[in-house]
mmCIF file of C-alpha atoms in Angstrom:
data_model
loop_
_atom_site.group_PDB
_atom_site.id
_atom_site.type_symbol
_atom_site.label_atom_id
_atom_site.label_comp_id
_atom_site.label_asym_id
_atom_site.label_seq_id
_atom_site.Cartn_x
_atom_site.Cartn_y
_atom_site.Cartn_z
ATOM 1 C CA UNK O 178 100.661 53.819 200.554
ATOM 2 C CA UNK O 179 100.444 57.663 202.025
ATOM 3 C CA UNK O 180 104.722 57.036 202.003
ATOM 4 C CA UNK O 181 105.140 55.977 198.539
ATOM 5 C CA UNK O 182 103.415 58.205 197.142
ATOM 6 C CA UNK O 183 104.758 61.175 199.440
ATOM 7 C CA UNK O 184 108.381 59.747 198.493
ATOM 8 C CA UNK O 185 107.466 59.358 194.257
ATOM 9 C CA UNK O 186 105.857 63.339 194.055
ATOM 10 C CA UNK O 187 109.531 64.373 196.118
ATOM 11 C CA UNK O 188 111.641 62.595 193.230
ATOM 12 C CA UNK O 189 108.969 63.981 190.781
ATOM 13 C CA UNK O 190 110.043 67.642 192.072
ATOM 14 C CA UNK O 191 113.689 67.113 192.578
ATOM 15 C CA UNK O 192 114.018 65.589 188.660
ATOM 16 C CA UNK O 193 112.066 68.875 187.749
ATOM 17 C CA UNK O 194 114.420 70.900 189.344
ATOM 18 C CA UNK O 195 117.186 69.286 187.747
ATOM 19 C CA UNK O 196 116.163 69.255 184.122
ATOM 20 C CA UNK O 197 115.161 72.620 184.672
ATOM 21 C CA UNK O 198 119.247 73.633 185.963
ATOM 22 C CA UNK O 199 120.657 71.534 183.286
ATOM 23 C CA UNK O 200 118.445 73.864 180.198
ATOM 24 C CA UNK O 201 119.623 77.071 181.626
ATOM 25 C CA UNK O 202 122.878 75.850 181.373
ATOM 26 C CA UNK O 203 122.842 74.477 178.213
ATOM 27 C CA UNK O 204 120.814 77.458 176.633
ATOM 28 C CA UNK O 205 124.041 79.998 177.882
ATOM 29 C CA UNK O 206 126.477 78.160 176.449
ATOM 30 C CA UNK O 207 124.366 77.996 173.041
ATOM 31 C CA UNK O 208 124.042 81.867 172.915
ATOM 32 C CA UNK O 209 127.118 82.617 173.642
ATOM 33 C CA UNK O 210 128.408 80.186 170.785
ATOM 34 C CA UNK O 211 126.611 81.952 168.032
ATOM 35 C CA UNK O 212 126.780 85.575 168.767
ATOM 36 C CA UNK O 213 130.580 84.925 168.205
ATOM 37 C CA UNK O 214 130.854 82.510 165.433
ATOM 38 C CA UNK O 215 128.481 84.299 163.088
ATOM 39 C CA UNK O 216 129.059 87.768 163.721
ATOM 40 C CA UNK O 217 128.812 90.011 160.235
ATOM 41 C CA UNK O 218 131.597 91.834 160.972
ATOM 42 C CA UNK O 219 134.201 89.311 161.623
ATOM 43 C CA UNK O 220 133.172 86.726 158.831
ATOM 44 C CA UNK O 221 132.453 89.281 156.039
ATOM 45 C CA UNK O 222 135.720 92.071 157.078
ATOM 46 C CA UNK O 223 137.376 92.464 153.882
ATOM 47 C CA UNK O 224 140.532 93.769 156.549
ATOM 48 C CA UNK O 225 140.535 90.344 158.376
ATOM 49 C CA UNK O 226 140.342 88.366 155.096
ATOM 50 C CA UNK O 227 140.936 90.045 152.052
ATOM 51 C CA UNK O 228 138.441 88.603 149.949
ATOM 52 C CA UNK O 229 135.769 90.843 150.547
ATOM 53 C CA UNK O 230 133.646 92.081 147.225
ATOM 54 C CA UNK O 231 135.774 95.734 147.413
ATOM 55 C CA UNK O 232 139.257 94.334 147.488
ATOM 56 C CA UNK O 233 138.019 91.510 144.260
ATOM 57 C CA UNK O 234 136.802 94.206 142.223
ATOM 58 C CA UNK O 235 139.945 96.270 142.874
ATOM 59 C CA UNK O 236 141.890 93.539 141.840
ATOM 60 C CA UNK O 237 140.036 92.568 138.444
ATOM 61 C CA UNK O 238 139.933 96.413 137.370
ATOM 62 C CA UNK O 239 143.583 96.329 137.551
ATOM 63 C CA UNK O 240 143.851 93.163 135.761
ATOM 64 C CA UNK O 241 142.140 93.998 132.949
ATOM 65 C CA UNK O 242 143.939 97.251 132.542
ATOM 66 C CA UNK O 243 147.442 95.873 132.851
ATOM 67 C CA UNK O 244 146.736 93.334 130.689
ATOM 68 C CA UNK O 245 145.312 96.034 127.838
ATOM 69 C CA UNK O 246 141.732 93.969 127.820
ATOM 70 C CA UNK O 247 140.106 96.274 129.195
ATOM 71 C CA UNK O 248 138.501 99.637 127.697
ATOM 72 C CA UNK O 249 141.465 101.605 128.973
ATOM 73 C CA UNK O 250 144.057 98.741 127.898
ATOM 74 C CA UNK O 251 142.940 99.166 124.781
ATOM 75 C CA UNK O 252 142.580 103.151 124.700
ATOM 76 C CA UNK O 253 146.371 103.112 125.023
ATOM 77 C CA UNK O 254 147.329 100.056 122.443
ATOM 78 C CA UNK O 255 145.157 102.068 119.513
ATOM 79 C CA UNK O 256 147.070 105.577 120.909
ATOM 80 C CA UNK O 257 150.538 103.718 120.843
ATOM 81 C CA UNK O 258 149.783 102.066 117.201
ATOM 82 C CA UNK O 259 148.725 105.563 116.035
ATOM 83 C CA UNK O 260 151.795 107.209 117.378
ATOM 84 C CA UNK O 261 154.115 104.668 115.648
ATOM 85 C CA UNK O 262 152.282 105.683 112.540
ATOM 86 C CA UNK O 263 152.885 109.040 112.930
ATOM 87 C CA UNK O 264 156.551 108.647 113.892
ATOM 88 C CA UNK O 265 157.151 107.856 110.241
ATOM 89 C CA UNK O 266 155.180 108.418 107.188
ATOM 90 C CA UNK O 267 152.388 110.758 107.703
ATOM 91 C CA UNK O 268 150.697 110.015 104.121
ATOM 92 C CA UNK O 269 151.506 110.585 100.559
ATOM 93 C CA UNK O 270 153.133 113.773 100.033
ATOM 94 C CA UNK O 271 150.585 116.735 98.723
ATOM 95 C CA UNK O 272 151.070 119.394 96.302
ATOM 96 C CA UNK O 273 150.777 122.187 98.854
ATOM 97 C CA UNK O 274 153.394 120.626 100.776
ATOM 98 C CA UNK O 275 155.396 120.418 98.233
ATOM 99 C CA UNK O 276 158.143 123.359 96.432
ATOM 100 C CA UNK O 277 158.445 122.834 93.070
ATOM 101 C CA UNK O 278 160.837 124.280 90.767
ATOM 102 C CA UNK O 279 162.490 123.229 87.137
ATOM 103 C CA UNK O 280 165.180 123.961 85.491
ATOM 104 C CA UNK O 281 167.312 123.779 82.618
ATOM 105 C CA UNK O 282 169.948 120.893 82.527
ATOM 106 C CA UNK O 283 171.078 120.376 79.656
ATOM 107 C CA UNK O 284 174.577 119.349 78.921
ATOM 108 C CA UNK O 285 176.790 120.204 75.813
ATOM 109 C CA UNK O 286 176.646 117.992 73.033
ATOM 110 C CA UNK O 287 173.880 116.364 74.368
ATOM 111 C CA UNK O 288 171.347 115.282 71.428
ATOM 112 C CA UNK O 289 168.453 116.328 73.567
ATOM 113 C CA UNK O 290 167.421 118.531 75.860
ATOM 114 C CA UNK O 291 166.858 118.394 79.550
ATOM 115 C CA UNK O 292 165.165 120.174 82.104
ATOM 116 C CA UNK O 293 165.028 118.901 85.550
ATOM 117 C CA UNK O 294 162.704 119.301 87.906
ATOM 118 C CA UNK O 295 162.792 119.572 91.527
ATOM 119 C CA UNK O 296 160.470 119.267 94.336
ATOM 120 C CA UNK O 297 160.969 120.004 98.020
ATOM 121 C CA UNK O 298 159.030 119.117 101.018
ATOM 122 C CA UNK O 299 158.214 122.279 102.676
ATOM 123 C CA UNK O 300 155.638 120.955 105.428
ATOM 124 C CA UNK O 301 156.806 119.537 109.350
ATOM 125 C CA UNK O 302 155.924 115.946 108.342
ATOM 126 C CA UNK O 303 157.173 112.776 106.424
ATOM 127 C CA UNK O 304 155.698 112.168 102.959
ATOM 128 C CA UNK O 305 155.680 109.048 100.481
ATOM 129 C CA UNK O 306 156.719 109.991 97.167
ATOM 130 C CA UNK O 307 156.697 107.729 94.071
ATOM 131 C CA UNK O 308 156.688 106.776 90.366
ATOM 132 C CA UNK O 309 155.823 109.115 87.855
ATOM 133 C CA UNK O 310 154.438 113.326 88.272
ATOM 134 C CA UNK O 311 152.251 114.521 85.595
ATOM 135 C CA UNK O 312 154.312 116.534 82.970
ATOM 136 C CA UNK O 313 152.286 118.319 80.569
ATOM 137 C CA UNK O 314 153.797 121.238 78.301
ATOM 138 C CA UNK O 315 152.062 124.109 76.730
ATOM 139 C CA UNK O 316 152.840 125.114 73.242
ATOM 140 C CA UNK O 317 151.195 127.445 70.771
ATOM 141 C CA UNK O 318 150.130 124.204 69.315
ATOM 142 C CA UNK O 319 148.006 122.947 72.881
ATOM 143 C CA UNK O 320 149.177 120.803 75.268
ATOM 144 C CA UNK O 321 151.391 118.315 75.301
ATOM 145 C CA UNK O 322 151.844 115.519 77.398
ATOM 146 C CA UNK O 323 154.838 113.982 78.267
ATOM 147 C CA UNK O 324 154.893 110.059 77.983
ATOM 148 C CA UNK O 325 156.557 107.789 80.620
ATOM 149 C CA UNK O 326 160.343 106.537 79.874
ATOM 150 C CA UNK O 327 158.749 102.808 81.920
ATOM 151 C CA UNK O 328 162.146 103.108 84.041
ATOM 152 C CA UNK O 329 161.117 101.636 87.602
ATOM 153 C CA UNK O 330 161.820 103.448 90.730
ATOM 154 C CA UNK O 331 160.897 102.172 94.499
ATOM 155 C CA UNK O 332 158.963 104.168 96.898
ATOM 156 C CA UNK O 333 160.440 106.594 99.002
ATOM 157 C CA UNK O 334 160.323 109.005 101.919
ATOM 158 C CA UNK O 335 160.740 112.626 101.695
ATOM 159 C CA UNK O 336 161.819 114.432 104.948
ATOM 160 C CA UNK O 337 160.941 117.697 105.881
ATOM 161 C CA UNK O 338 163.282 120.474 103.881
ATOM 162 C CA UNK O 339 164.740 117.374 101.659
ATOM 163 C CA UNK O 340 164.261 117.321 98.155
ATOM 164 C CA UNK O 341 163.963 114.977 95.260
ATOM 165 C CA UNK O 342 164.061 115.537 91.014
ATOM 166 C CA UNK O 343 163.287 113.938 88.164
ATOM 167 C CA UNK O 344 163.926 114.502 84.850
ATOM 168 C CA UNK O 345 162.162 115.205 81.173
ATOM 169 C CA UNK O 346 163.813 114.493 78.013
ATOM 170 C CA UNK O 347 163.265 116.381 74.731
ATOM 171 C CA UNK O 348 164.419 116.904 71.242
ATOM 172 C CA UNK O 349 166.110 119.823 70.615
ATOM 173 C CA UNK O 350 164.606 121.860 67.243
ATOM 174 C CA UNK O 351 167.798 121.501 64.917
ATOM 175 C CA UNK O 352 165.681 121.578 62.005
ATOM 176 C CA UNK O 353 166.543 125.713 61.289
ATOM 177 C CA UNK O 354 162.306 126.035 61.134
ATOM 178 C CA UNK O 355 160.403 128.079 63.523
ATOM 179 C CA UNK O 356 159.164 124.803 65.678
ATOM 180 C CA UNK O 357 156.552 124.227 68.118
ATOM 181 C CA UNK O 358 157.025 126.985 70.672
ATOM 182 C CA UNK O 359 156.691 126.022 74.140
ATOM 183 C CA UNK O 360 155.134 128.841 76.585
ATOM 184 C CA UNK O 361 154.877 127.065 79.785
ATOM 185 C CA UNK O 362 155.283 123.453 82.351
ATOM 186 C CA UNK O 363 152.499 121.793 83.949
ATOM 187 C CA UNK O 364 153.366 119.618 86.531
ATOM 188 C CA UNK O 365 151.483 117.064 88.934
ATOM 189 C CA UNK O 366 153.085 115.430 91.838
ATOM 190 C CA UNK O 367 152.592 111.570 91.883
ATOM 191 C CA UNK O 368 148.991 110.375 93.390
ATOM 192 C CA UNK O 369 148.200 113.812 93.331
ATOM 193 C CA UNK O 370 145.461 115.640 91.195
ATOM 194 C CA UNK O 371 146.068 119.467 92.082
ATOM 195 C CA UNK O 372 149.018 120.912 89.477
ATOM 196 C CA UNK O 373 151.547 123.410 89.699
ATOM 197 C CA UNK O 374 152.435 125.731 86.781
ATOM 198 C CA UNK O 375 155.708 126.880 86.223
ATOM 199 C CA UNK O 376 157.677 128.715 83.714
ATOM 200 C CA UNK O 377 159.871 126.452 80.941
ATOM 201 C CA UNK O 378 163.022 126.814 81.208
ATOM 202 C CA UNK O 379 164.282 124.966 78.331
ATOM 203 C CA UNK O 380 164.800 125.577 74.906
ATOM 204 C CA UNK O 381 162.144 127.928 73.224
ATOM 205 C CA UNK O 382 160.786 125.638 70.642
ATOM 206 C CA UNK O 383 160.757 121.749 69.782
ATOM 207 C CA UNK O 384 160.918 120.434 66.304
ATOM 208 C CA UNK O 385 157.603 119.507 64.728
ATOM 209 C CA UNK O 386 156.948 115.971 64.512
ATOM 210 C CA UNK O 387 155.100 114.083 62.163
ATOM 211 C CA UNK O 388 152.953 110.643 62.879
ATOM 212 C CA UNK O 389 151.597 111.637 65.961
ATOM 213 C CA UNK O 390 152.576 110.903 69.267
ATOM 214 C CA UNK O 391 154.887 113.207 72.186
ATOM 215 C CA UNK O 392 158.176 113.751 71.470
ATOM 216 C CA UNK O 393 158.847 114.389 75.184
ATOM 217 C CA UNK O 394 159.498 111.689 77.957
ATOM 218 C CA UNK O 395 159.341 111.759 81.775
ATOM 219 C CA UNK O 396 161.284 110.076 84.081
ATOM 220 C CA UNK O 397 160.195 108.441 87.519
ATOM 221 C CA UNK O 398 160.980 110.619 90.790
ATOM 222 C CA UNK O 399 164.476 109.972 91.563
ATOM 223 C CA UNK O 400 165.521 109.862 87.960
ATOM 224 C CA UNK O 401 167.376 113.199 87.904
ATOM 225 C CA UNK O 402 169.312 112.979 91.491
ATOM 226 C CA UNK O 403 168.533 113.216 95.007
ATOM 227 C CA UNK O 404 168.111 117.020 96.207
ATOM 228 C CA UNK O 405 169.224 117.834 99.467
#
């Protein structure tokens, strides 16, 4: 009995000693597996992969701005579509902008008179110009206003230093009396409200007329020739 149970504690410590070999072994391999499989640096490198959070945030900004969707993409759309705008027509053109002159041109044998009246863009920009200008004459009598002839005329463009006219129509005082004498020319640029006075430079008086209304008509700009 002293023998068996000598022999059983011997096994007893040998099987000890073995388990005991076999963790340490195992427990090397299983910290050396780890410290290299989930290292930060090698599974979150943006170098080694390229899809680290730096590099995707790179990449969207650019998107966005390439594409125009982005505050800067659409920054430059509004600044192109604003410089095409400008390229071309500015606005209507203003009566500051604007020389005006008149003058007489009438032609012999002509039952009325004529006085044509120019007006020149002076300013560094492209201006709209259209339909009808204000005409108003002054007479000892008041003012006068000049009624539309209803001719149509397109828009147009009016480039710096070019020029445009149109033309007013009146009767000329045959009648041997004294007339209606005309002292000056009032004249408004279309879609404008500011006036320009100028001097008449027609014929001195218009016959008196009887039943009312203005004897004097206005053409649409364009009506008497393009200016250079």
């Amino acid at each position: 009995m002293r023998v068996h149970k000598l022999t059983f504690a011997a096994l007893t410590v040998a099987a000890s000693l073995s388990l005991t070999a076999c963790q340490n072994g195992d427990g090397g391999t299983g910290q050396g597996g780890p410290s290299s499989a989930s290292s930060p640096s090698s599974a979150s490198s943006p170098s080694s992969s390229g899809g680290g959070p730096s590099s995707g945030r790179t990449d969207q900004g650019g998107g966005k701005g390439s594409a125009g969707k982005g505050p800067a993409g659409q920054g430059a759309a509004a600044g192109a579509g604003s410089g095409t705008g400008g390229s071309g027509t500015s606005g209507k053109c203003r009566t500051d902008e604007l020389a005006i002159t008149a003058i007489d041109s009438t032609i012999g044998g002509d039952g009325e008179g004529t006085v044509a009246v120019t007006l020149k863009n002076r300013g560094s920009r492209d201006c709209a110009i259209s339909g009808y200008a204000g005409v108003d004459l002054k007479t000892d009598s008041g003012s006068l206003s000049a009624k539309r002839t209803g001719e149509q005329a397109g828009p147009g463009v009016l480039k710096p230093g070019k020029s445009v006219s149109f033309g007013i129509n009146y009767p000329l005082n045959t009648s041997g009396g004294s007339g209606v004498r005309v002292t000056g020319l009032v004249v408004t640029p279309p879609d404008e409200t500011k006036p320009v006075s100028l001097e008449w430079p027609g014929a001195a008086t218009l016959p008196v007329t009887e039943g009312g209304g203005s004897p004097v008509k206005v053409g649409p700009i364009g009506s008497a020739g393009q200016g250079g």
